[in-house]
CSV table of C-alpha atoms and ligand atoms in Angstrom, one decimal:
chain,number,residue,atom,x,y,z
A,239,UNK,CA,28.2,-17.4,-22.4
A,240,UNK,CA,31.3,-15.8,-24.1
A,241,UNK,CA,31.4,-16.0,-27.6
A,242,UNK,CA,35.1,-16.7,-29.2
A,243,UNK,CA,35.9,-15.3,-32.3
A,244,UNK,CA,38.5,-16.4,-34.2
A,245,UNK,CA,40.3,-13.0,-36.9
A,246,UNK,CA,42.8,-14.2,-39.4
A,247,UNK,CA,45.1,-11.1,-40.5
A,248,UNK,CA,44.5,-9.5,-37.2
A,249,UNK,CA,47.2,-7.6,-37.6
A,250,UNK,CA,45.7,-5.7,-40.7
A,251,UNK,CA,43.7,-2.6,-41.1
A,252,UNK,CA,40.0,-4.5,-40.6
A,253,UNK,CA,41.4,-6.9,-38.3
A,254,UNK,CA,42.9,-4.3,-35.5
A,255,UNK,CA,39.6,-2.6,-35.8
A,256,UNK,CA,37.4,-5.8,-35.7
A,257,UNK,CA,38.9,-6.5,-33.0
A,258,UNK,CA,38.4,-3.9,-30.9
A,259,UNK,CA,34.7,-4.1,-31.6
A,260,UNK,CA,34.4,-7.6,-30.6
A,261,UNK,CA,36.1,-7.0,-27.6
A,262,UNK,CA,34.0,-4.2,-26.8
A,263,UNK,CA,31.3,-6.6,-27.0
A,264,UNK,CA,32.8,-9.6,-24.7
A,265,UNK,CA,34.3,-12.0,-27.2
A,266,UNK,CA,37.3,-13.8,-26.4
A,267,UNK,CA,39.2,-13.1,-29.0
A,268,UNK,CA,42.1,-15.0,-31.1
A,269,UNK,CA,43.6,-13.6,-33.8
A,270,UNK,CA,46.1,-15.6,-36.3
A,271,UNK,CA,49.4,-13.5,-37.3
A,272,UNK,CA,52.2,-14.6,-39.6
A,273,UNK,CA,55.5,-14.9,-38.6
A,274,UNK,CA,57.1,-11.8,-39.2
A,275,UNK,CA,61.1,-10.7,-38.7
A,276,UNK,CA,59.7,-7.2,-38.2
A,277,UNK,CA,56.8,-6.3,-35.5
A,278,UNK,CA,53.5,-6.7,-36.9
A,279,UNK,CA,51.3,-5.4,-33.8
A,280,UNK,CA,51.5,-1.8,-34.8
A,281,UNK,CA,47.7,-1.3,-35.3
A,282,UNK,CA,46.5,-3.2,-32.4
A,283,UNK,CA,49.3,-1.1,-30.3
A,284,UNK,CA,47.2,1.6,-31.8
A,285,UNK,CA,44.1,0.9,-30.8
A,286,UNK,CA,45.2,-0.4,-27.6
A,287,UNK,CA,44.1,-4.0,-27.6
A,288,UNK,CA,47.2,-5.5,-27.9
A,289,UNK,CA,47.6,-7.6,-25.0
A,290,UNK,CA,43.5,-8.4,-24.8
A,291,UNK,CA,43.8,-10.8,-27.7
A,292,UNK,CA,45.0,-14.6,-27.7
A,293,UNK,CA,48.0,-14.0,-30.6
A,294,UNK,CA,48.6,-17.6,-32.4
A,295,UNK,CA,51.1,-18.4,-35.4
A,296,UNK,CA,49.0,-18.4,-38.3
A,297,UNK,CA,48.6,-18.9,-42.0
A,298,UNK,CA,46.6,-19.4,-45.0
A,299,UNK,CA,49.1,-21.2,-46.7
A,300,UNK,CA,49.5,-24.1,-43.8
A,301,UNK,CA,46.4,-26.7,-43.9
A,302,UNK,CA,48.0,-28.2,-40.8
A,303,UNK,CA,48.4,-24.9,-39.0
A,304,UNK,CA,44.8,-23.9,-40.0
A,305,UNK,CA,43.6,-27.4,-39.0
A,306,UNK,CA,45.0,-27.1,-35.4
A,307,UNK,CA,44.3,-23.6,-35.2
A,308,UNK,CA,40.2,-24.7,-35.2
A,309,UNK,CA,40.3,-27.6,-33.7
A,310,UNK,CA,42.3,-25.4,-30.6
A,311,UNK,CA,40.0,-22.7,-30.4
A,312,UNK,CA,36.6,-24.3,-31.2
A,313,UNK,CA,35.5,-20.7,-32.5
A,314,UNK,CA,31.8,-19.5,-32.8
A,315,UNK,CA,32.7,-17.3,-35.2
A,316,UNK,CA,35.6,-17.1,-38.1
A,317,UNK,CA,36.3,-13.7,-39.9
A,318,UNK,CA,39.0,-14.7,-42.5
A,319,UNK,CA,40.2,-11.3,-43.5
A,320,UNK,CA,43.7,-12.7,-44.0
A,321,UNK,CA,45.0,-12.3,-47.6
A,322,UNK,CA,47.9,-10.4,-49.7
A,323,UNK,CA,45.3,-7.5,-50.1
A,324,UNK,CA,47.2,-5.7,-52.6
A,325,UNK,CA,45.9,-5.4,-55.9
A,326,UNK,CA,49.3,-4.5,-57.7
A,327,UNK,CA,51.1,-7.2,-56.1
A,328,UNK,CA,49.1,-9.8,-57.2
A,329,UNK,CA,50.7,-9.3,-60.9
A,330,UNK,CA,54.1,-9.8,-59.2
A,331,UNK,CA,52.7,-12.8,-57.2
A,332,UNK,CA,50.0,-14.6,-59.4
A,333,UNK,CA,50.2,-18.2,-57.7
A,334,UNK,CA,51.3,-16.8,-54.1
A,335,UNK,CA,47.9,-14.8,-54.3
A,336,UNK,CA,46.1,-17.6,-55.6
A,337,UNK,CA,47.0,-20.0,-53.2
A,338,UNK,CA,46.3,-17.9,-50.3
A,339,UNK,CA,43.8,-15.7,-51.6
A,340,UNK,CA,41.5,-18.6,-53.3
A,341,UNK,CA,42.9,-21.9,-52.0
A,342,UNK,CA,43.1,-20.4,-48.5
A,343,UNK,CA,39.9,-20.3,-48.6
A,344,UNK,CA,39.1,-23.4,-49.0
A,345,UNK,CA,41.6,-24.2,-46.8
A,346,UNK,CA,39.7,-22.8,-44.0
A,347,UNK,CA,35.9,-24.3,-44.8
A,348,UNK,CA,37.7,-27.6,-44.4
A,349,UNK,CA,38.6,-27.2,-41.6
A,350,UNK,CA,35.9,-25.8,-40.4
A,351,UNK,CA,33.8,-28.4,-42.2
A,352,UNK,CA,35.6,-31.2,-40.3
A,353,UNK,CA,36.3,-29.7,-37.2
A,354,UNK,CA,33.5,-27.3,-36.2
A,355,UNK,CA,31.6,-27.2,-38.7
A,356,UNK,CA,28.8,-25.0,-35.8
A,357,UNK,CA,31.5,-22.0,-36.3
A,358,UNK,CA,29.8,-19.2,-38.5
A,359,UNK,CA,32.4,-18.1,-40.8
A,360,UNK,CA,32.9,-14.7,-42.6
A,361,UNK,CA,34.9,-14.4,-46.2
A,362,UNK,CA,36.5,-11.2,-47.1
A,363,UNK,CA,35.6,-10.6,-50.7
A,364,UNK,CA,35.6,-7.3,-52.5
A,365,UNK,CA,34.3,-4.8,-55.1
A,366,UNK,CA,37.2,-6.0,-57.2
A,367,UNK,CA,35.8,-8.8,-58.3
A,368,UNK,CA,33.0,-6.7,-60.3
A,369,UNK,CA,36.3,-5.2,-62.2
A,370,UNK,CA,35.2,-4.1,-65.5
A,371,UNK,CA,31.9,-3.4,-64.3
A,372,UNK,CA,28.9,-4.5,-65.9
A,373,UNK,CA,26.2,-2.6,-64.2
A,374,UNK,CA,26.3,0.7,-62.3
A,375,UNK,CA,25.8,0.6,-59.5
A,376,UNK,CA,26.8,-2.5,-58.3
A,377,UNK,CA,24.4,-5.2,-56.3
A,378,UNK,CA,25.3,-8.8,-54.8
A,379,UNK,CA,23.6,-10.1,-58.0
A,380,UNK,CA,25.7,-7.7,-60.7
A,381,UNK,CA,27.9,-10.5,-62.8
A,382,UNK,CA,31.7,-10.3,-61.6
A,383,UNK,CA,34.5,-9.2,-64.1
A,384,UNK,CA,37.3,-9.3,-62.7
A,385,UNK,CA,40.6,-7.3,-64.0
A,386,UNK,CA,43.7,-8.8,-61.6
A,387,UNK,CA,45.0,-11.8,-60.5
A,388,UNK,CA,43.8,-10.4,-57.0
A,389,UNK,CA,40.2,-10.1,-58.1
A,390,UNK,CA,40.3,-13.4,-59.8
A,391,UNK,CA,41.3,-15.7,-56.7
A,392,UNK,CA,39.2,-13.3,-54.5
A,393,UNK,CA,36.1,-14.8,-56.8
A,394,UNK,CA,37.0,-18.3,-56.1
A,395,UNK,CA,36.9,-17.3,-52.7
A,396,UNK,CA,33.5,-16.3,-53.2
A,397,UNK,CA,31.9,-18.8,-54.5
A,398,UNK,CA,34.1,-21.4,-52.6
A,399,UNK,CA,32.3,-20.0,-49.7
A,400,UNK,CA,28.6,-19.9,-51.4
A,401,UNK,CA,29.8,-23.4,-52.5
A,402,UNK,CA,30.6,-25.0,-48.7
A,403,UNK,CA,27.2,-23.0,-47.7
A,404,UNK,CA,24.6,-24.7,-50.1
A,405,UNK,CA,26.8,-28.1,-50.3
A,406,UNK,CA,27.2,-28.7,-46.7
A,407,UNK,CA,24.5,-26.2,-44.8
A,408,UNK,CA,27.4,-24.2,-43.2
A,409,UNK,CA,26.7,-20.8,-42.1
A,410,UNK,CA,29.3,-19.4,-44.3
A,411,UNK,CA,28.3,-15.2,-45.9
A,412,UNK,CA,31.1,-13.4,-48.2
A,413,UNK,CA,31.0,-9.7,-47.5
A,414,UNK,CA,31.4,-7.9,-51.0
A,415,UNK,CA,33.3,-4.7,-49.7
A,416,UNK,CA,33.9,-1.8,-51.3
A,417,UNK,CA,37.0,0.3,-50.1
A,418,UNK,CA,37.6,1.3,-46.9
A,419,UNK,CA,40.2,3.2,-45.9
A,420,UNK,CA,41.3,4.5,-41.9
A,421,UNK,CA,44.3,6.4,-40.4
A,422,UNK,CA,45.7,2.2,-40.3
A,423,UNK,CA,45.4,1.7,-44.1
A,424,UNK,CA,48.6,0.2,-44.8
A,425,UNK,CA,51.4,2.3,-46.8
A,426,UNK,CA,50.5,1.1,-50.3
A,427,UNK,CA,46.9,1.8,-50.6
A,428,UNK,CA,46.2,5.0,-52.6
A,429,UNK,CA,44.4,7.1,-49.8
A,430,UNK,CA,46.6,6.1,-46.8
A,431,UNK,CA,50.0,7.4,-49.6
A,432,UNK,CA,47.9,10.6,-50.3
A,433,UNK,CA,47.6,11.2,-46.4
A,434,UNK,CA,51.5,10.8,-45.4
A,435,UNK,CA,53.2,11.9,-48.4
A,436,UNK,CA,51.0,15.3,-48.8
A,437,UNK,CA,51.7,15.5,-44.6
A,438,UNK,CA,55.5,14.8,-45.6
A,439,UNK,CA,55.0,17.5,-48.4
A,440,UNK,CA,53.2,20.0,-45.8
A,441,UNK,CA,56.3,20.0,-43.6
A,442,UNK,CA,58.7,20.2,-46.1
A,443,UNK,CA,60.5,16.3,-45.5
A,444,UNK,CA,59.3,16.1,-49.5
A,445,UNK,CA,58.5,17.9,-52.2
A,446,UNK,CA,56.1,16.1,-53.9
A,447,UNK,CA,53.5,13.1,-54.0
A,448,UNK,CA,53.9,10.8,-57.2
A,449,UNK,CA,50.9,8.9,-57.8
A,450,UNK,CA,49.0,6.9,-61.2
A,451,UNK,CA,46.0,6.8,-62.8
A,452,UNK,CA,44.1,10.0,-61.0
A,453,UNK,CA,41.0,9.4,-63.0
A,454,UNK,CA,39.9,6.2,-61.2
A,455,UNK,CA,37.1,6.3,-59.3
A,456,UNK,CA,36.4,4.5,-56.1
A,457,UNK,CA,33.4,3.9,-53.6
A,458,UNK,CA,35.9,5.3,-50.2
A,459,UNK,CA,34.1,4.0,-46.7
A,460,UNK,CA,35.7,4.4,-43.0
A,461,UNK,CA,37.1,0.9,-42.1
A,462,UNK,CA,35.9,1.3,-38.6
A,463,UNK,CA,31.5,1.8,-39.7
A,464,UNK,CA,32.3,-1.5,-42.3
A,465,UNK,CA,33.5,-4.2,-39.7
A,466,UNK,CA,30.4,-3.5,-38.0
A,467,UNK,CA,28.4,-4.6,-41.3
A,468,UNK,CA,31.0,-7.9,-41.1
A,469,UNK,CA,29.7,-8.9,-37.4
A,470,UNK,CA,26.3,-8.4,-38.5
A,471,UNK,CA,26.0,-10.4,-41.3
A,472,UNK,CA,27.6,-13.3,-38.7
A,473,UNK,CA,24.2,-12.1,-36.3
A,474,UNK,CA,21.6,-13.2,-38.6
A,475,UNK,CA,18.8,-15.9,-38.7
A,476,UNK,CA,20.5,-17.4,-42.0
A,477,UNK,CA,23.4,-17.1,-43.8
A,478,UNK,CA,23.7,-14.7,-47.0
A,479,UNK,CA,26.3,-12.5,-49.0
A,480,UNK,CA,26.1,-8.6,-48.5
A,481,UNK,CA,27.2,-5.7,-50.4
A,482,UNK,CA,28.8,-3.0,-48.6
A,483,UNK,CA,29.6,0.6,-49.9
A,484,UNK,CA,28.6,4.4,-49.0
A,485,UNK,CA,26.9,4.8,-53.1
A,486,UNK,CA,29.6,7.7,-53.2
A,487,UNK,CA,32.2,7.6,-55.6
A,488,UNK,CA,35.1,9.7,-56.1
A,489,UNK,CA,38.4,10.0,-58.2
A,490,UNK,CA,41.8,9.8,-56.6
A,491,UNK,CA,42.8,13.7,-57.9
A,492,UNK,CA,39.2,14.1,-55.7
A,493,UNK,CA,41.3,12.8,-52.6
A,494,UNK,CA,43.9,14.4,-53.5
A,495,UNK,CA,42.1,17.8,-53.3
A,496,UNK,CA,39.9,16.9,-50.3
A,497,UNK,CA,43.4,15.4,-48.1
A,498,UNK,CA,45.3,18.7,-49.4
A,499,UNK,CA,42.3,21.2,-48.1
A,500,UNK,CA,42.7,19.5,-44.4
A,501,UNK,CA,45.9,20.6,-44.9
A,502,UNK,CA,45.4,24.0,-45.8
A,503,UNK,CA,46.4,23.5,-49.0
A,504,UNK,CA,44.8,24.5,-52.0
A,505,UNK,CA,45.4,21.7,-55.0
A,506,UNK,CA,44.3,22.4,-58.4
A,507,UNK,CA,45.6,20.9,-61.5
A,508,UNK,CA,47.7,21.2,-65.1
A,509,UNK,CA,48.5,19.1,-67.6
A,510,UNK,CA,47.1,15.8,-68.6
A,511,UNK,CA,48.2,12.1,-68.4
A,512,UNK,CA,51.6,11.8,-67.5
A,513,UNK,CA,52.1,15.2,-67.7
A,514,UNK,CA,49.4,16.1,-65.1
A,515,UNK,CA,50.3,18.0,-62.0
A,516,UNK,CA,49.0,19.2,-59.1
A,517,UNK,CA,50.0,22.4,-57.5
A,518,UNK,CA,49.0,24.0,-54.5
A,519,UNK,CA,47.7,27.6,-55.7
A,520,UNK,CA,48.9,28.9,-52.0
A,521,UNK,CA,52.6,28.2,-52.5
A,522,UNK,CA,52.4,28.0,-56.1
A,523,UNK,CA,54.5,24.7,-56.0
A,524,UNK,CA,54.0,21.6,-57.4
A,525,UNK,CA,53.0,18.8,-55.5
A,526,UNK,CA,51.8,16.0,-57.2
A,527,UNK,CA,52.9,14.6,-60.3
A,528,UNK,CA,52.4,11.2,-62.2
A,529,UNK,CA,54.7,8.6,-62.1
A,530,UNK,CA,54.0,5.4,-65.1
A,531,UNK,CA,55.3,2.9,-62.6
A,532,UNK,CA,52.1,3.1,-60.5
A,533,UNK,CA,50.0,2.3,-63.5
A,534,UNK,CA,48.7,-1.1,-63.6
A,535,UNK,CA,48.4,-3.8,-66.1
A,536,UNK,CA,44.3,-3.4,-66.6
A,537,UNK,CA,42.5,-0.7,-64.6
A,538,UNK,CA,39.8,-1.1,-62.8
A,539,UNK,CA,38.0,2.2,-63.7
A,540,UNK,CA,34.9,2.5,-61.7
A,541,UNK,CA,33.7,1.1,-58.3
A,542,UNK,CA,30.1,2.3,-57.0
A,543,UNK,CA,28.4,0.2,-54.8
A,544,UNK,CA,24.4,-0.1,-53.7
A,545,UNK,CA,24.2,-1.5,-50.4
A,546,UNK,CA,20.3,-1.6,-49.7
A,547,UNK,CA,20.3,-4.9,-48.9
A,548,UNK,CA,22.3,-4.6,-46.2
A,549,UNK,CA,20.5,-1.6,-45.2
A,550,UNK,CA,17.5,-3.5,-45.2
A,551,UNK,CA,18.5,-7.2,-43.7
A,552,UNK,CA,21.0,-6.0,-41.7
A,553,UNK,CA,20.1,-2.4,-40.6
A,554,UNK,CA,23.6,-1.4,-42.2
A,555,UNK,CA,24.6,2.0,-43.0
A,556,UNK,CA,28.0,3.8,-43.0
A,557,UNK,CA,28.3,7.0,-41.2
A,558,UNK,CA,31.8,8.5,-42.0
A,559,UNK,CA,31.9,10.3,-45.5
A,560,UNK,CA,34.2,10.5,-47.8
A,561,UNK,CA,35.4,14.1,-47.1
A,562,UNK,CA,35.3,13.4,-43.5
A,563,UNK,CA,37.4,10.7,-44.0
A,564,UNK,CA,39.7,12.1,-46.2
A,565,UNK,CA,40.3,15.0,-43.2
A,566,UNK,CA,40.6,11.9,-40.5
A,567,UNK,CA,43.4,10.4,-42.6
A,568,UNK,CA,44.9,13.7,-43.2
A,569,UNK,CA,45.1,14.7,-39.5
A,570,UNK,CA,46.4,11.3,-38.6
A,571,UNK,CA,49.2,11.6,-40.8
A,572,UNK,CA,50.1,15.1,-40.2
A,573,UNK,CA,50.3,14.4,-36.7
A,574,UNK,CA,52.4,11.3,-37.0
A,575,UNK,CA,54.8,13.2,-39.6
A,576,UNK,CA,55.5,16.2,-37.0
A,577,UNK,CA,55.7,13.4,-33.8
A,578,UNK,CA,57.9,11.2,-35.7
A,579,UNK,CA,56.3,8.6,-34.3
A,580,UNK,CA,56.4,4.6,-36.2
A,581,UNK,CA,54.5,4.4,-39.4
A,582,UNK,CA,53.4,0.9,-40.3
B,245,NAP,P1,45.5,-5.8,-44.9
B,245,NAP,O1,45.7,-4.6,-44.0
B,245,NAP,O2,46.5,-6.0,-46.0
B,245,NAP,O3,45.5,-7.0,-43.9
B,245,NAP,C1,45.6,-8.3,-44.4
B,245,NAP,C2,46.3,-9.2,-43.3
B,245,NAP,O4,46.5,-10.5,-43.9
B,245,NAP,C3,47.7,-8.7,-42.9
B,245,NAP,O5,47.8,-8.7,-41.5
B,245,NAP,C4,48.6,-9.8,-43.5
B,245,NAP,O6,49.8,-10.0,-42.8
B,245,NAP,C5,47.7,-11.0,-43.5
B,245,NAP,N1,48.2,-12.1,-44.4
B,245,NAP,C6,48.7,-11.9,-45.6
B,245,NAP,N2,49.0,-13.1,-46.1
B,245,NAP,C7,48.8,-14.0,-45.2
B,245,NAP,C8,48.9,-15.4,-45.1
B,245,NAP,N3,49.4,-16.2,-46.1
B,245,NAP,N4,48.5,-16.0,-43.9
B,245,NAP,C9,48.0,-15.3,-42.9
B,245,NAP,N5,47.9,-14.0,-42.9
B,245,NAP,C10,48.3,-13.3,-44.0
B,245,NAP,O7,44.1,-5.8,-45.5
B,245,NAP,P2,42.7,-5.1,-45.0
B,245,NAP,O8,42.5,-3.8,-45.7
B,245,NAP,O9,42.7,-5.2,-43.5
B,245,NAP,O10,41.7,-6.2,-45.6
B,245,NAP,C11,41.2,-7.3,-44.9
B,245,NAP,C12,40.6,-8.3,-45.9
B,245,NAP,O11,39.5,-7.7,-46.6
B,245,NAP,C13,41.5,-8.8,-47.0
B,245,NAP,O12,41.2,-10.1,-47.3
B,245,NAP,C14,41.2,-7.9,-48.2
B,245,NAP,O13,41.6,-8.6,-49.4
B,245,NAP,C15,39.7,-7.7,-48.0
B,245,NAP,N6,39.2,-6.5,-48.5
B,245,NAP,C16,39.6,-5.3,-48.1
B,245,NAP,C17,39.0,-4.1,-48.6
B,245,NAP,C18,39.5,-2.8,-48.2
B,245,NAP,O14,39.2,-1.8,-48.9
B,245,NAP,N7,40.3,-2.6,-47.1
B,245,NAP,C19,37.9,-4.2,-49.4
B,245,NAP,C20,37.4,-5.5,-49.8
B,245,NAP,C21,38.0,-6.6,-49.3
B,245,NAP,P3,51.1,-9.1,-42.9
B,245,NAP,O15,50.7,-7.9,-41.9
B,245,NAP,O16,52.1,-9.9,-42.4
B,245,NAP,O17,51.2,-8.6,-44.3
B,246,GDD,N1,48.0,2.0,-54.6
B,246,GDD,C1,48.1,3.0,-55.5
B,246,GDD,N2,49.2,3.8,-55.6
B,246,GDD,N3,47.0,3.2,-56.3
B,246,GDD,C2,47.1,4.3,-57.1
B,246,GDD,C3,48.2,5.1,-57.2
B,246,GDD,C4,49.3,4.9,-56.4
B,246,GDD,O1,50.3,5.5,-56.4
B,246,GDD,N4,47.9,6.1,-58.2
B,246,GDD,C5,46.7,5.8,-58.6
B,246,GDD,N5,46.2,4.7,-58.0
B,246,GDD,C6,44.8,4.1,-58.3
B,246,GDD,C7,44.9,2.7,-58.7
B,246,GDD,O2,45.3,2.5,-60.0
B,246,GDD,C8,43.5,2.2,-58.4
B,246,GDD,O3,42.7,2.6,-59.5
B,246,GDD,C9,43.1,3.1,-57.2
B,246,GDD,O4,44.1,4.2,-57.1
B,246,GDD,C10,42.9,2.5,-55.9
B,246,GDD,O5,44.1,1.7,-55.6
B,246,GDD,P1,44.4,1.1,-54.1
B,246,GDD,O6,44.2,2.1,-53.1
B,246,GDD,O7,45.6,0.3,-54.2
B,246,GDD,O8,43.1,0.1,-53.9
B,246,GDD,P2,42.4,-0.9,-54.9
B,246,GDD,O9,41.1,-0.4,-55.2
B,246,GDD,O10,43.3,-1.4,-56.0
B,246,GDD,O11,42.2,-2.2,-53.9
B,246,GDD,C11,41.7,-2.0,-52.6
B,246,GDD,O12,40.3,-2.1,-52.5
B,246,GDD,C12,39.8,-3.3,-52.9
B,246,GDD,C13,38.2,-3.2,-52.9
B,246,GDD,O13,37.8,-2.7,-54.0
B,246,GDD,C14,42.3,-3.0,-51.7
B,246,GDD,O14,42.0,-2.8,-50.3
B,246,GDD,C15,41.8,-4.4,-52.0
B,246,GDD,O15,42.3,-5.4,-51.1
B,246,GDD,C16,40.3,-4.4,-51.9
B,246,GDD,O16,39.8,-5.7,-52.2
């Protein structure tokens, strides 16, 4: 019988992609979108799935909305990767990410709980929430530190979700992801800003790439190999939580230098701090310098992940490395840039 899957935040990066998996293995699918002034179907235009997923107004704020929403679609399976995603913005928006990010989640177990309580149901939770970290690498049972308003409500979401699980017997697994990046990262996120505005800087529309902290490292997957490892985990015989990450980690200059080779440039650097720069030794220009506005409030220095229980359990392992997805990105962009074609 056809399974239905329900995707909150189908319209983001993991959403579009998760999509396109599940349809490619029968699902019906329904994805929830927020009402937007401006299109929001740009990714699943992408990838071509537009019109082969049910589209319903949807959002994590709305208990009525969410309460309709499952009781319409009497899912099998929920993947709630809805949520203001961006770390920055949640020291803008404190309470707006709380609510949706932690309350939202609650939100949708209660529904669930009431409604359907059969549906399996899969939480988006994140490396963030290990923060300041407190044990390198990091496992599912590392202790959680988090360093934004982002990570904080992202760890009530966790254990709301391992709450609803052991209180109520719901299959309910938070996926502890570490960053994953695509050619439909949105704007804001460091690797997808690297990709266009080096492209930008490559055929002259710029002259340079502003950036923050280079020194911070992160754990960079392809977004594509970790929604994969998000159906699983909804496959097995039980419910449990699941770290996932490549064990690679890399600084953003690192990116920088790996998104500027595909480009045939060659990036090295001068200075340090604010001062730093980044100039490619073929032109002799500079193009990257740093900018103190995209510094943030607390830094979240390091992110490694160890993902061998998913390896083991769940048979998990990522196959797109961090150079090779640096080069995807790069090419995307690059191609985009010189097409004009819509960003989003
Ligand atoms: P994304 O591209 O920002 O997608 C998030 C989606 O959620 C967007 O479509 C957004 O809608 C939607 N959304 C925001 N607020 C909403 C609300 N109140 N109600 C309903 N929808 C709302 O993020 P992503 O990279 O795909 O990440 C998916 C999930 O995984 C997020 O929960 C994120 O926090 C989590 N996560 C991501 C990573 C990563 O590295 N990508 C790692 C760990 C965890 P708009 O398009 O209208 O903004
Ligand atoms: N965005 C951004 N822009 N980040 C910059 C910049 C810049 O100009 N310059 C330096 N950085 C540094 C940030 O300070 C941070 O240390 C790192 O680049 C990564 O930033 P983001 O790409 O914005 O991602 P993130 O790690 O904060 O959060 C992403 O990954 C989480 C999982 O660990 C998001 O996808 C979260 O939703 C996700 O949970």
């Amino acid at each position: 019988m056809t399974k239905t899957a329900l995707i909150t935040g189908v319209a983001g990066q993991d959403g579009a992609y998760l999509a396109h998996l599940l349809l490619q293995k029968g699902y019906k699918v329904v994805g929830g979108i927020r009402r937007s002034s401006n299109s929001t179907h740009g990714r699943l235009a992408e990838l071509g799935i537009e019109r082969d997923i049910q589209i319903i107004d949807f959002d994590l704020s709305d208990l009525p909305n969410i309460w309709r929403t499952i009781s319409e679609v009497q899912p099998d399976e929920v993947y709630n990767l809805a949520a203001q995603s961006f770390v920055k913005t949640s020291w803008a928006q404190p309470l707006y990410t709380a609510d949706v990010d932690a309350i939202g989640v609650t939100r949708m177990l209660e529904a669930i709980r009431t409604v359907n309580p059969k549906a399996r149901f899969y939480q988006a939770s994140t490396s963030e929430m290990f923060g300041l970290v407190q044990e390198i690498p990091q496992r599912e049972v590392t202790p959680f530190y988090p360093r934004s308003p982002y990570g904080v409500a992202k760890l009530y979401g966790h254990w709301i979700t391992v709450n609803y699980r052991e209180s109520f017997d719901m299959f309910a697994c938070s996926g502890i992801l570490f960053n994953h990046e695509s050619p439909l990262r949105g704007l804001d996120f460091v690797t997808r800003k690297i990709s266009l505005h080096l492209s930008r800087v490559k055929t002259g529309e710029i002259e340079c790439l502003e950036l923050g902290n280079l020194e911070a490292k992160r754990d960079w997957g392809f977004a594509g190999d970790y929604v994969e490892g998000m159906w699983m985990m909804l496959q097995q015989p039980n419910p449990s939580d699941y770290v996932l990450a490549t064990g690679d980690a890399n600084s953003i200059s690192y990116f920088v230098e790996e998104v500027g080779r595909a480009l045939d440039m060659d990036i090295v650097w001068d200075g340090t701090g604010l001062q730093q720069r980044g100039i490619d030794r073929k032109t002799g220009k500079v193009v990257v310098r740093v900018n103190e506005a995209y510094y943030r409030p607390a830094e979240v220095d390091l992110l490694l992940g160890d993902a061998t229980k998913a390896k083991e359990k769940l048979g998990w392992t990522p196959k797109v490395k961090v150079n090779e997805l640096a080069q995807m990105m790069a090419k995307a962009d690059y191609d985009r840039v010189k097409s004009g074609r819509v960003l989003f």
